[in-house]
Coordinates of C-alpha atoms and ligand atoms in Angstrom, one line a residue:
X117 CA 38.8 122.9 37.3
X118 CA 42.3 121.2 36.1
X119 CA 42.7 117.9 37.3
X120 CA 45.8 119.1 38.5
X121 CA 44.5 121.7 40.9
X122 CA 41.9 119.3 42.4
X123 CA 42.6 119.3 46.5
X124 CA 44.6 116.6 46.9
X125 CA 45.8 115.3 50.3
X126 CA 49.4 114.9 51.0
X127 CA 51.0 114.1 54.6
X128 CA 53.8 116.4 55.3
X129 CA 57.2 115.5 54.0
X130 CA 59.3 114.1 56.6
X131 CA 63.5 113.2 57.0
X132 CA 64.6 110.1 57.3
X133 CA 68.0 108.7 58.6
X134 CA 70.6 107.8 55.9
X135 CA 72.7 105.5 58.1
X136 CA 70.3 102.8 59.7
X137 CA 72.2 100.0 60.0
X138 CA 68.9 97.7 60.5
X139 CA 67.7 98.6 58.1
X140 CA 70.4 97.6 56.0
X141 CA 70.8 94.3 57.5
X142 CA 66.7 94.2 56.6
X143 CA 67.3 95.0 53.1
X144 CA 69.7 92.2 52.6
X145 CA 67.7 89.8 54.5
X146 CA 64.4 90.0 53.4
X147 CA 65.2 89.9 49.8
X148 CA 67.2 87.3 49.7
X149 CA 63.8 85.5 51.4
X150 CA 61.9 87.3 48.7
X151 CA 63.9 85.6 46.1
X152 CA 64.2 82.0 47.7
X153 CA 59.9 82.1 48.8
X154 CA 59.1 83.1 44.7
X155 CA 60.6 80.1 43.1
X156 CA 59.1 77.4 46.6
X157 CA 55.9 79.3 45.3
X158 CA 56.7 78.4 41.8
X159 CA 57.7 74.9 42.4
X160 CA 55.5 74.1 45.4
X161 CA 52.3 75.9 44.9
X162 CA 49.8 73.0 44.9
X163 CA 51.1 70.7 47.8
X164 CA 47.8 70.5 50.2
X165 CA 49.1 72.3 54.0
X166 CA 46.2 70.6 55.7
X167 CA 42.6 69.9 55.6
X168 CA 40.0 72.2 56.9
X169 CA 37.2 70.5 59.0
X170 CA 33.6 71.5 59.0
X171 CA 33.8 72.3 63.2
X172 CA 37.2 74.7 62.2
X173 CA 34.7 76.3 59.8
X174 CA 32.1 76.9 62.3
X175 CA 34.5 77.2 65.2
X176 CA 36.6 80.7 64.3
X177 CA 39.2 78.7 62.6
X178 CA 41.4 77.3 64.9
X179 CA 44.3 75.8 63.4
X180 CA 43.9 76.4 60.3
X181 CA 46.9 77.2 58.4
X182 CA 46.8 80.1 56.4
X183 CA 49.2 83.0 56.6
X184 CA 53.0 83.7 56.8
X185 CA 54.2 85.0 59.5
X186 CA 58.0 85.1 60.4
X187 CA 58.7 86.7 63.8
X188 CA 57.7 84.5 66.3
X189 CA 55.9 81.0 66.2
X190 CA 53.8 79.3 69.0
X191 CA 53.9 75.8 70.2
X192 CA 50.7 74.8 71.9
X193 CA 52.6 72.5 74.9
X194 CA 55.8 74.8 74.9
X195 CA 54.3 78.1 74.4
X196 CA 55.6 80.6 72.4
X197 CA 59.1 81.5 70.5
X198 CA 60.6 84.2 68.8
X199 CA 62.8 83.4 65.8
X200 CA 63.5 80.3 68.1
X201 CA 64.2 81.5 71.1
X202 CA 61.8 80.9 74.2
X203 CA 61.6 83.2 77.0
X204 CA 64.1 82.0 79.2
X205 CA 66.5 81.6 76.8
X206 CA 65.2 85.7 75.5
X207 CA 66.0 86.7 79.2
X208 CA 69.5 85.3 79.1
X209 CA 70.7 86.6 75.9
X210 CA 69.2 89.5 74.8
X211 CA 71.4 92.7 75.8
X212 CA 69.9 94.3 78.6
X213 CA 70.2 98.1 80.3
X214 CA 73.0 99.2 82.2
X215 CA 74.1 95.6 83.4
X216 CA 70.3 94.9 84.7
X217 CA 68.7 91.4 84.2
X218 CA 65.8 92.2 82.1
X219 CA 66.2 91.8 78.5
X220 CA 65.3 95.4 76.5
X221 CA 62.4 95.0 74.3
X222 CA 64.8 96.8 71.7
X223 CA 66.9 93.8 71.6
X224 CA 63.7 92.0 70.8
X225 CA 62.1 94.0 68.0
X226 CA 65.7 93.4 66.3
X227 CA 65.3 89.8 66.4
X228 CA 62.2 89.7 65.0
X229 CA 63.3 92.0 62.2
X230 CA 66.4 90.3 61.3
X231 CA 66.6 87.0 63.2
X232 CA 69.7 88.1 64.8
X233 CA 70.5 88.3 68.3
X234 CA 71.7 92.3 68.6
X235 CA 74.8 93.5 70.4
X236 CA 74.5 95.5 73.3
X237 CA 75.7 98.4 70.9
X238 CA 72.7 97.5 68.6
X239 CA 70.6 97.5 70.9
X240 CA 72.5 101.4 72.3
X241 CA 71.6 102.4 68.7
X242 CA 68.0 101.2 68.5
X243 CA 66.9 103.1 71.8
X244 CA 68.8 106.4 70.5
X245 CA 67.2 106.2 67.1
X246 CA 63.8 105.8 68.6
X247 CA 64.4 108.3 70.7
X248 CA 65.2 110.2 67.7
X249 CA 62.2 109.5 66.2
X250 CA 59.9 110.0 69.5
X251 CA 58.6 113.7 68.3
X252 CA 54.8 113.8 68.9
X253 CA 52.6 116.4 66.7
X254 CA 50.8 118.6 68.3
X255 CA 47.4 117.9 67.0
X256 CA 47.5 114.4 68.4
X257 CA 48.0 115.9 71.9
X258 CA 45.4 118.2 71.0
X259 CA 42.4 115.5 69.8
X260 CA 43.5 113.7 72.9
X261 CA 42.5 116.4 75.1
X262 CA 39.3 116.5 73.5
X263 CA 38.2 113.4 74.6
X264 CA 35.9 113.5 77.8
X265 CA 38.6 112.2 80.9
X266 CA 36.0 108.8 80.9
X267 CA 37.0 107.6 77.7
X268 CA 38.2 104.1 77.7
X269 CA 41.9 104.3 77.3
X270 CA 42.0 101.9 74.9
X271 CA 40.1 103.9 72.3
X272 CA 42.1 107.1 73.7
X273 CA 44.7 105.1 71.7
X274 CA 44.1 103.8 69.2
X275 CA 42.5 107.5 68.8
X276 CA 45.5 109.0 68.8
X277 CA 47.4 106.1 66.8
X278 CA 45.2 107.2 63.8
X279 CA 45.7 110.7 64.5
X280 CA 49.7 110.4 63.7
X281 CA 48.8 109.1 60.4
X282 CA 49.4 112.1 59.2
X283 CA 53.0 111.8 59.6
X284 CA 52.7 108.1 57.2
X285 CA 55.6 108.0 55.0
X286 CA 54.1 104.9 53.1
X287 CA 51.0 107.0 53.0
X288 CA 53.0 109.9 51.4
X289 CA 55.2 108.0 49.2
X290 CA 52.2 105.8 47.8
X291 CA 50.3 108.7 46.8
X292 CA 53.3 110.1 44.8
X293 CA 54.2 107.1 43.1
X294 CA 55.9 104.6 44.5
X295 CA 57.4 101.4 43.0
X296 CA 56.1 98.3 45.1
X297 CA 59.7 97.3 45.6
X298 CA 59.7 100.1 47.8
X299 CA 56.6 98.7 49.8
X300 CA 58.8 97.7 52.9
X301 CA 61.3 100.6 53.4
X302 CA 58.5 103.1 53.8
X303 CA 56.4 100.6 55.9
X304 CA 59.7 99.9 58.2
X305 CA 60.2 104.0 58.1
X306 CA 56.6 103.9 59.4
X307 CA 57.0 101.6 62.2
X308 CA 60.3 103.0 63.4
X309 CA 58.6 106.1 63.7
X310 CA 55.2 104.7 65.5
X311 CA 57.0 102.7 67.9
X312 CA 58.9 105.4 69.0
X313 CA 56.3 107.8 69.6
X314 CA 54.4 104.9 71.8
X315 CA 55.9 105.0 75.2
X316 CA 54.9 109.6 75.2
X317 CA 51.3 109.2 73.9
X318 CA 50.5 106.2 76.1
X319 CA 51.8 108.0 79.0
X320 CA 50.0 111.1 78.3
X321 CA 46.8 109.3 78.6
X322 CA 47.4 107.5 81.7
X323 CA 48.6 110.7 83.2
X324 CA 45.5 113.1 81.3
X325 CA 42.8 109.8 82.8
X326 CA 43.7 109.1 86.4
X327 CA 46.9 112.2 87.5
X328 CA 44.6 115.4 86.7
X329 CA 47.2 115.6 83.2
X330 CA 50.1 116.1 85.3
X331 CA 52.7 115.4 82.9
X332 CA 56.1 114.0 83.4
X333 CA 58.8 115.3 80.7
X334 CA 60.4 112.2 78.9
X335 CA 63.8 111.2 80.5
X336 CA 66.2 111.3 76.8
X337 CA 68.9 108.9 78.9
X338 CA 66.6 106.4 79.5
X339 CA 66.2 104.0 77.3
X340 CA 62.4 102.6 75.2
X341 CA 60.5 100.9 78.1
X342 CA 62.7 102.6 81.0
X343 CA 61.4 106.2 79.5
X344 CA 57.7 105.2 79.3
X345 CA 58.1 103.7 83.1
X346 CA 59.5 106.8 84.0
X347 CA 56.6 108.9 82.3
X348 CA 54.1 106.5 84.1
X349 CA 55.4 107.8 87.2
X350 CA 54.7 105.3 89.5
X351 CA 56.4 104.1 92.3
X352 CA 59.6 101.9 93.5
X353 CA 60.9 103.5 90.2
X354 CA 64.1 101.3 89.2
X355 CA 62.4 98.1 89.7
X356 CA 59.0 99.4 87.7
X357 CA 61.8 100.0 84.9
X358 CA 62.4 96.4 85.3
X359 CA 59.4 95.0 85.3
X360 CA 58.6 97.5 82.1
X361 CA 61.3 96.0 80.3
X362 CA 60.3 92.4 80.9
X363 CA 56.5 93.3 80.1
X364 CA 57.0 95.0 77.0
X365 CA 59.4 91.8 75.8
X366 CA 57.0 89.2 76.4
X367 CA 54.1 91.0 75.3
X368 CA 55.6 91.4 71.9
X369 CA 54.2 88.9 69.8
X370 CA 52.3 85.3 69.6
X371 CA 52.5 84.5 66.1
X372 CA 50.2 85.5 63.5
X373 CA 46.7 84.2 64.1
X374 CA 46.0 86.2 68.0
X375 CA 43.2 88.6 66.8
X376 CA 45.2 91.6 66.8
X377 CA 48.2 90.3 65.5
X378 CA 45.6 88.9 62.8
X379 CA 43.8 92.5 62.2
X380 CA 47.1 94.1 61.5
X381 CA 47.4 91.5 59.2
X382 CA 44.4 91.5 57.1
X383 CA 44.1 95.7 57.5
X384 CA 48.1 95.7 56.5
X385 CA 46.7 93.4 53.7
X386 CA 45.0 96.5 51.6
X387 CA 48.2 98.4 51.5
X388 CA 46.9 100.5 54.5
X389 CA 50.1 102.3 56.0
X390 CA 51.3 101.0 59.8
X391 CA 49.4 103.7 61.4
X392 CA 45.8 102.6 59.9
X393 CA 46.5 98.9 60.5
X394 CA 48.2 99.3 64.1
X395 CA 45.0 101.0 65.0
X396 CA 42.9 98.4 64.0
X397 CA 45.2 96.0 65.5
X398 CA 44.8 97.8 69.0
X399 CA 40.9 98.1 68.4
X400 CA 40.7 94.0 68.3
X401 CA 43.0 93.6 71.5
X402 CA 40.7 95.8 73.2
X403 CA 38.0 93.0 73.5
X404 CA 37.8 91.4 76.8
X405 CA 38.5 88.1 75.0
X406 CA 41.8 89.2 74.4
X407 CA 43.9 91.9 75.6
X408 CA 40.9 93.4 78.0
X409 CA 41.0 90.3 80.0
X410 CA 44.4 91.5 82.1
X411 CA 42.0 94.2 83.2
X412 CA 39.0 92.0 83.6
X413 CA 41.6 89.6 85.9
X414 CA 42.1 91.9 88.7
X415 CA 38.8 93.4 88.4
X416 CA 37.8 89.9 89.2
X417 CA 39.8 89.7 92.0
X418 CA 39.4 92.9 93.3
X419 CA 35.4 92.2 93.2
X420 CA 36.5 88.6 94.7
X421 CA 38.9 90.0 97.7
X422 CA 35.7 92.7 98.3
X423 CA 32.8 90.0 98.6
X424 CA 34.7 87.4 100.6
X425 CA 35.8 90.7 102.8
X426 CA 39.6 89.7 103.1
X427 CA 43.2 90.5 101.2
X428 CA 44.3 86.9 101.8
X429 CA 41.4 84.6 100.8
X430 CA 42.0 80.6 101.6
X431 CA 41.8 78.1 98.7
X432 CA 37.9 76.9 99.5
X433 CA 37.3 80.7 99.9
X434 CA 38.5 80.9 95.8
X435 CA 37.0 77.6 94.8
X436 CA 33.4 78.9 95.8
X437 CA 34.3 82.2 94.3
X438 CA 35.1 80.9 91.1
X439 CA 31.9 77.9 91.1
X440 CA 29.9 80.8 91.7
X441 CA 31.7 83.2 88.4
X442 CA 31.3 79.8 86.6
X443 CA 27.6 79.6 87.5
X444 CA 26.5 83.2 86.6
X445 CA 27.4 82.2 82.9
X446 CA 30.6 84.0 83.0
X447 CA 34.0 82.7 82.0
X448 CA 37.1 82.9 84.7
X449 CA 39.5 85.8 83.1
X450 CA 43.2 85.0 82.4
X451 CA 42.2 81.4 82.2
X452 CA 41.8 79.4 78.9
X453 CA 43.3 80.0 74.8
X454 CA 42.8 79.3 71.7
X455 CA 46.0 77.3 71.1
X456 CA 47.8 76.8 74.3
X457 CA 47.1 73.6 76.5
X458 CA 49.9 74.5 79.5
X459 CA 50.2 77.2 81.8
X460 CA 51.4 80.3 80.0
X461 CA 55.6 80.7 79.8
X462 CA 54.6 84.5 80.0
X463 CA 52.7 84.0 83.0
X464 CA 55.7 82.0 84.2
X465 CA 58.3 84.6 83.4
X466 CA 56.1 87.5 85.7
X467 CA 55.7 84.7 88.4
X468 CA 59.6 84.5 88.2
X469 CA 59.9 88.8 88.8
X470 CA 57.4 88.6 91.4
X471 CA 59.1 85.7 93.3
X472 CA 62.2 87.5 93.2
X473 CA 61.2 91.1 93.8
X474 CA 57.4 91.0 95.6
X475 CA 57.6 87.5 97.1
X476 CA 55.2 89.1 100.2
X477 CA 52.6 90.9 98.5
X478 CA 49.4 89.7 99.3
X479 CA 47.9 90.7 95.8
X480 CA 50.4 88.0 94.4
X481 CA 49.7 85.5 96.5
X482 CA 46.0 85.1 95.8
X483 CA 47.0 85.0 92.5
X484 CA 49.0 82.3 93.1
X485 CA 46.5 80.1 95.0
X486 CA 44.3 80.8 92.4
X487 CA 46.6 78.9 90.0
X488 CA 46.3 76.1 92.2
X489 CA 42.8 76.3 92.0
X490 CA 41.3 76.7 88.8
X491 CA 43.0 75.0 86.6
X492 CA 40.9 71.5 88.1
X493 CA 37.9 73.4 88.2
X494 CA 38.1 74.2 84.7
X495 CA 39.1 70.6 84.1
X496 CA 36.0 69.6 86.1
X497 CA 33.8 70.8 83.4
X498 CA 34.4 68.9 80.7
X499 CA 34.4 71.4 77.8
X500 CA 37.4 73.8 78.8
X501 CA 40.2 72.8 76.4
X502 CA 42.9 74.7 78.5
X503 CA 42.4 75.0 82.2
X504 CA 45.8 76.6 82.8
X505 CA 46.6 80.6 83.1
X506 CA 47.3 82.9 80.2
X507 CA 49.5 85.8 80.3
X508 CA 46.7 88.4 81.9
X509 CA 46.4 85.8 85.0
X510 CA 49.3 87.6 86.5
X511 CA 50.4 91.3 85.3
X512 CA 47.7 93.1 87.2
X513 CA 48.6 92.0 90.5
X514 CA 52.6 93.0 90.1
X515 CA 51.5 96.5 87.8
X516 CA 49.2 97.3 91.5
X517 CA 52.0 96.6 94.1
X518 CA 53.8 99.3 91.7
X519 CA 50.9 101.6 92.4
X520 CA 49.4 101.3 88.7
X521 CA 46.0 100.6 90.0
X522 CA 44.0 102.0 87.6
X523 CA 43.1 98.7 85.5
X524 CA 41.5 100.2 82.8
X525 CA 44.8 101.4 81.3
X526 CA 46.3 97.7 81.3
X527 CA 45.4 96.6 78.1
X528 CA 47.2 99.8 76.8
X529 CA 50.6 98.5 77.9
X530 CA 49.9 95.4 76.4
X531 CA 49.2 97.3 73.1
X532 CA 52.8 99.1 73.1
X533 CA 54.4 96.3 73.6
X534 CA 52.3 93.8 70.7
X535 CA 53.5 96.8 68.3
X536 CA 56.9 95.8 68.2
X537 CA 55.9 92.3 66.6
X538 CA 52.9 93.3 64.7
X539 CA 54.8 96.1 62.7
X540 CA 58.0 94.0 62.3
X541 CA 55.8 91.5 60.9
X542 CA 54.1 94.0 58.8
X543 CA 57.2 95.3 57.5
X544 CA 57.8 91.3 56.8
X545 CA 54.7 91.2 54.8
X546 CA 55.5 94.1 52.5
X547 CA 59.0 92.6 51.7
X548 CA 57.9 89.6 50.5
X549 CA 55.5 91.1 48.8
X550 CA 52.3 89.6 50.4
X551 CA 48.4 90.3 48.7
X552 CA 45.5 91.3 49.7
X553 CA 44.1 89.0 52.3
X554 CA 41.1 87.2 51.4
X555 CA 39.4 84.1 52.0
X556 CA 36.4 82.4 51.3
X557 CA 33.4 82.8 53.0
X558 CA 29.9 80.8 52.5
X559 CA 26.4 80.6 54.4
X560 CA 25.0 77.9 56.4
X561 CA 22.5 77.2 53.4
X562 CA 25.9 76.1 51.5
X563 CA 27.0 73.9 53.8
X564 CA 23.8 72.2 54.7
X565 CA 23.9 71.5 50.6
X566 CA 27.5 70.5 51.0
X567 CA 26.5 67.7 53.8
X568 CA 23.9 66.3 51.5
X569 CA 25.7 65.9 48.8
X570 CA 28.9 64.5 50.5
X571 CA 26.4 61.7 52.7
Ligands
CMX10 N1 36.3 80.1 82.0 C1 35.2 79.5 81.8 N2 34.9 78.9 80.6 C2 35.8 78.8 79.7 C3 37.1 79.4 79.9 C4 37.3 80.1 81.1 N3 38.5 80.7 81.4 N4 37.8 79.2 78.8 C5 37.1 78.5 77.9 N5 35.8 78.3 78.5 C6 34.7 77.7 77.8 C7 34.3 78.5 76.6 O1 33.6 79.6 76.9 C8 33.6 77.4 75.8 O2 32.3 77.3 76.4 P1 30.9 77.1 75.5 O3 31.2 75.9 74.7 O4 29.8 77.0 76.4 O5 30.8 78.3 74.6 C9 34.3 76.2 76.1 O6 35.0 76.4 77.3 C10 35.3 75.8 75.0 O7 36.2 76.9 74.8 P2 37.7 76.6 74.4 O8 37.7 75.9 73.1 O9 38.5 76.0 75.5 O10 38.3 78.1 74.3 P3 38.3 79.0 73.0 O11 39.4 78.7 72.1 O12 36.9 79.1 72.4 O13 38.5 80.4 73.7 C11 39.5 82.0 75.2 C12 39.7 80.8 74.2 C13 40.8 82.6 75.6 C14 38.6 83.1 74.5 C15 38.7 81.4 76.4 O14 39.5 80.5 77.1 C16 38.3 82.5 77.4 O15 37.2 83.1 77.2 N6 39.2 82.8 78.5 C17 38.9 83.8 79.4 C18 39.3 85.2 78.8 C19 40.8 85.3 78.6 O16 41.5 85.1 79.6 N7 41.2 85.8 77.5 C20 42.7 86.1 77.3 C21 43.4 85.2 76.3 C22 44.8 85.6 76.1 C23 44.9 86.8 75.2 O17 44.5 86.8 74.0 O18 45.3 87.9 75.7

């Protein structure tokens, strides 16, 4: 056979916008960056970043220095920023829909891409061009309803994430030939695309898994996180829009090392295409040390509120509940993290919604006294480095009062929302033309040598 005529796979051709106006203002940025990072590479290459400790080695690496990553940047007392800008200060400035008070993750995703604050019309043009780009292929409806209706929904997606590969420009482009110059624009082509088709797919498996695949048609006037609240279909509608906006901004991003954040990263590293990488990125936040945790939190409380047989527990009520967690060998969800050491600014920012739009719900509440009581427990034991509550302390109890119940989807919202700064960061990494991620690895034989001959 000709080499020629050897099968060869090639994604379908697809059409791309000619007038993207962030994606000019991308261009322009990121290689001007491209430029300035080569020659501090040239000049400052050997300058030591910081020493790596034997316990960092052992201890899953925490705080160790070792990747770029430009969107967002986390502060372990203050919590978390994006290109600067803390939550609050995201809540007052960002554009937000229709005169609302949320901020639209939109206006996010084009901060982190372009450390600019968008206009309102931006941020207009965003949701329309993702609504553009929101067309789902049929087959990745169809391997979704192959999957038995008990499928965690977290592998439903990142199932179906992998399945609109397919449709991979970089993917495409890269196997015709393309100049690595041209890395980012089919990579930011790529995640335009994925984002957009997010908010539909997710839907359709929280519809398929708990409303007998009763369907809700996306809303085209709506726009990114008001369409997917719509196609949620749960209750109290305009203020479930709300709270989708806020969740889907502070989910976003939190900085580079996060373990899915990281995956995208490293996956992203090998020149796999957004799709590829995203998936893997949503297969890490699935663990219940991550992203599983906001549905291991209200589980927790659910199985809490059922042993103690009450909806409004007292304090002591909690404090035995959680000795006796703490005694089985298990670790109190939505408490504790890697690098934070005070409560959570994005558990702060839902405390903020709930005060102000489900001060009475009992759900909340017990959250609430729960705050007050872990946090010295935790303390108590001596080895907890952060007593205080991470983001998944709190979004379970508000997503319920909205009547999304079903807990096993929660980590899925998380996971639309984390794409919007994994991929702008991805598209970060291909511009400034980042390598393939590899560090060093060595046994425990190595290091017992090292000791010896360093004592
Ligand atoms: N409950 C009980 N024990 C806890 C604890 C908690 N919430 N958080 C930490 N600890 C324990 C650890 O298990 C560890 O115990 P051992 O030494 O016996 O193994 C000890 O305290 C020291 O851990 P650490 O250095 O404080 O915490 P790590 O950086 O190793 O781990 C995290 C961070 C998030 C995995 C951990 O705090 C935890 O398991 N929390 C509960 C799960 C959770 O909420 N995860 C979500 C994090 C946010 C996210 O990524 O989405």
């Amino acid at each position: 056979m000709q080499l020629s005529k050897r099968e060869h796979w090639k994604p379908k051709p697809q059409q791309t916008s000619k007038m993207d106006r962030l994606k000019d203002k991308f261009r322009e940025k990121s290689s001007a960056l491209r430029t300035e990072l080569r020659s501090l590479i040239k000049e400052h290459g050997d300058k030591t970043v910081g020493d790596v400790k034997l316990g960092q080695v052992f201890g899953g690496m925490r705080g160790v220095k070792s990747m770029i990553w430009e969107t967002s940047n986390l502060d372990a007392m203050e919590g978390i920023r994006f290109r600067g800008y803390t939550i609050p200060e995201l809540r007052e400035k960002l554009p937000k829909f229709q005169g609302g008070k949320e901020p639209q993750p939109e206006g996010l995703f084009w901060l982190m891409l372009v450390d600019e604050i968008p206009t309102q019309e931006d941020v207009e043009w965003l949701s329309d061009e993702w609504e553009r780009r929101s067309e789902i292929p049929d087959h990745t409806f169809s391997v979704l309803n192959t999957l038995s209706a008990d499928t965690h929904p977290m592998t439903q997606f990142s199932i179906a994430i992998a399945s609109l590969q397919s449709n991979s420009v970089f993917a495409r482009r890269y196997a015709s030939g393309m100049s690595k110059l041209d890395y980012w624009d089919a990579t930011y082509e790529d995640a335009m695309n994925l984002i957009a088709c997010l908010p539909r797919i997710a839907a359709y498996i929280y519809r398929r898994t708990y409303h007998k695949g009763e369907h809700i048609e996306p809303d085209h006037s709506l726009d990114w996180a008001g369409n997917y609240a719509h196609m949620l279909g749960c209750s109290d509608q305009e203020d479930f829009k709300k709270l989708m906006r806020l969740y889907l901004t502070i989910h976003a991003d939190h900085e580079g090392g996060n373990a899915s954040a990281h995956t995208v990263h490293l996956v992203g590293s090998t020149l796999s295409d957004a799709y590829l990488s995203f998936a893997s990125g949503m297969n890490s936040l699935a663990g219940p040390l991550h992203g599983l945790a906001n549905q291991e939190v209200i589980k927790w409380v659910f199985e809490m509120l059922d042993s103690l047989g009450t909806e409004t527990p007292s304090k002591e009520q909690i404090a035995q509940y959680v000795n006796d967690t703490l005694a089985a060998g298990k670790v109190i969800p939505g408490y504790g993290h890697a690098v934070l050491r005070q409560p959570d600014p994005r558990f702060t920012a839902q405390r903020i919604f709930a005060e102000e739009y489900i001060p009475d719900s009992n759900l909340v509440q017990t959250i609430w006294k729960i705050f007050d009581v872990v946090p010295p427990i935790l303390q108590g034991l001596g080895k907890v480095k952060n007593p205080w509550p991470n983001v998944d302390a709190h979004s379970g109890a508000i997503l319920c009062h909205y009547g999304l119940t079903e807990y096993s989807y929660y980590t899925v919202l998380f996971g639309v929302s984390r794409a919007l700064g994994v991929l702008a960061a991805l598209c970060w990494s291909r511009a400034l033309g980042f390598p393939l991620e590899r560090p060093k690895s060595v046994t425990s034989e190595w290091i017992k040598e090292f000791i010896k001959s360093n004592s």
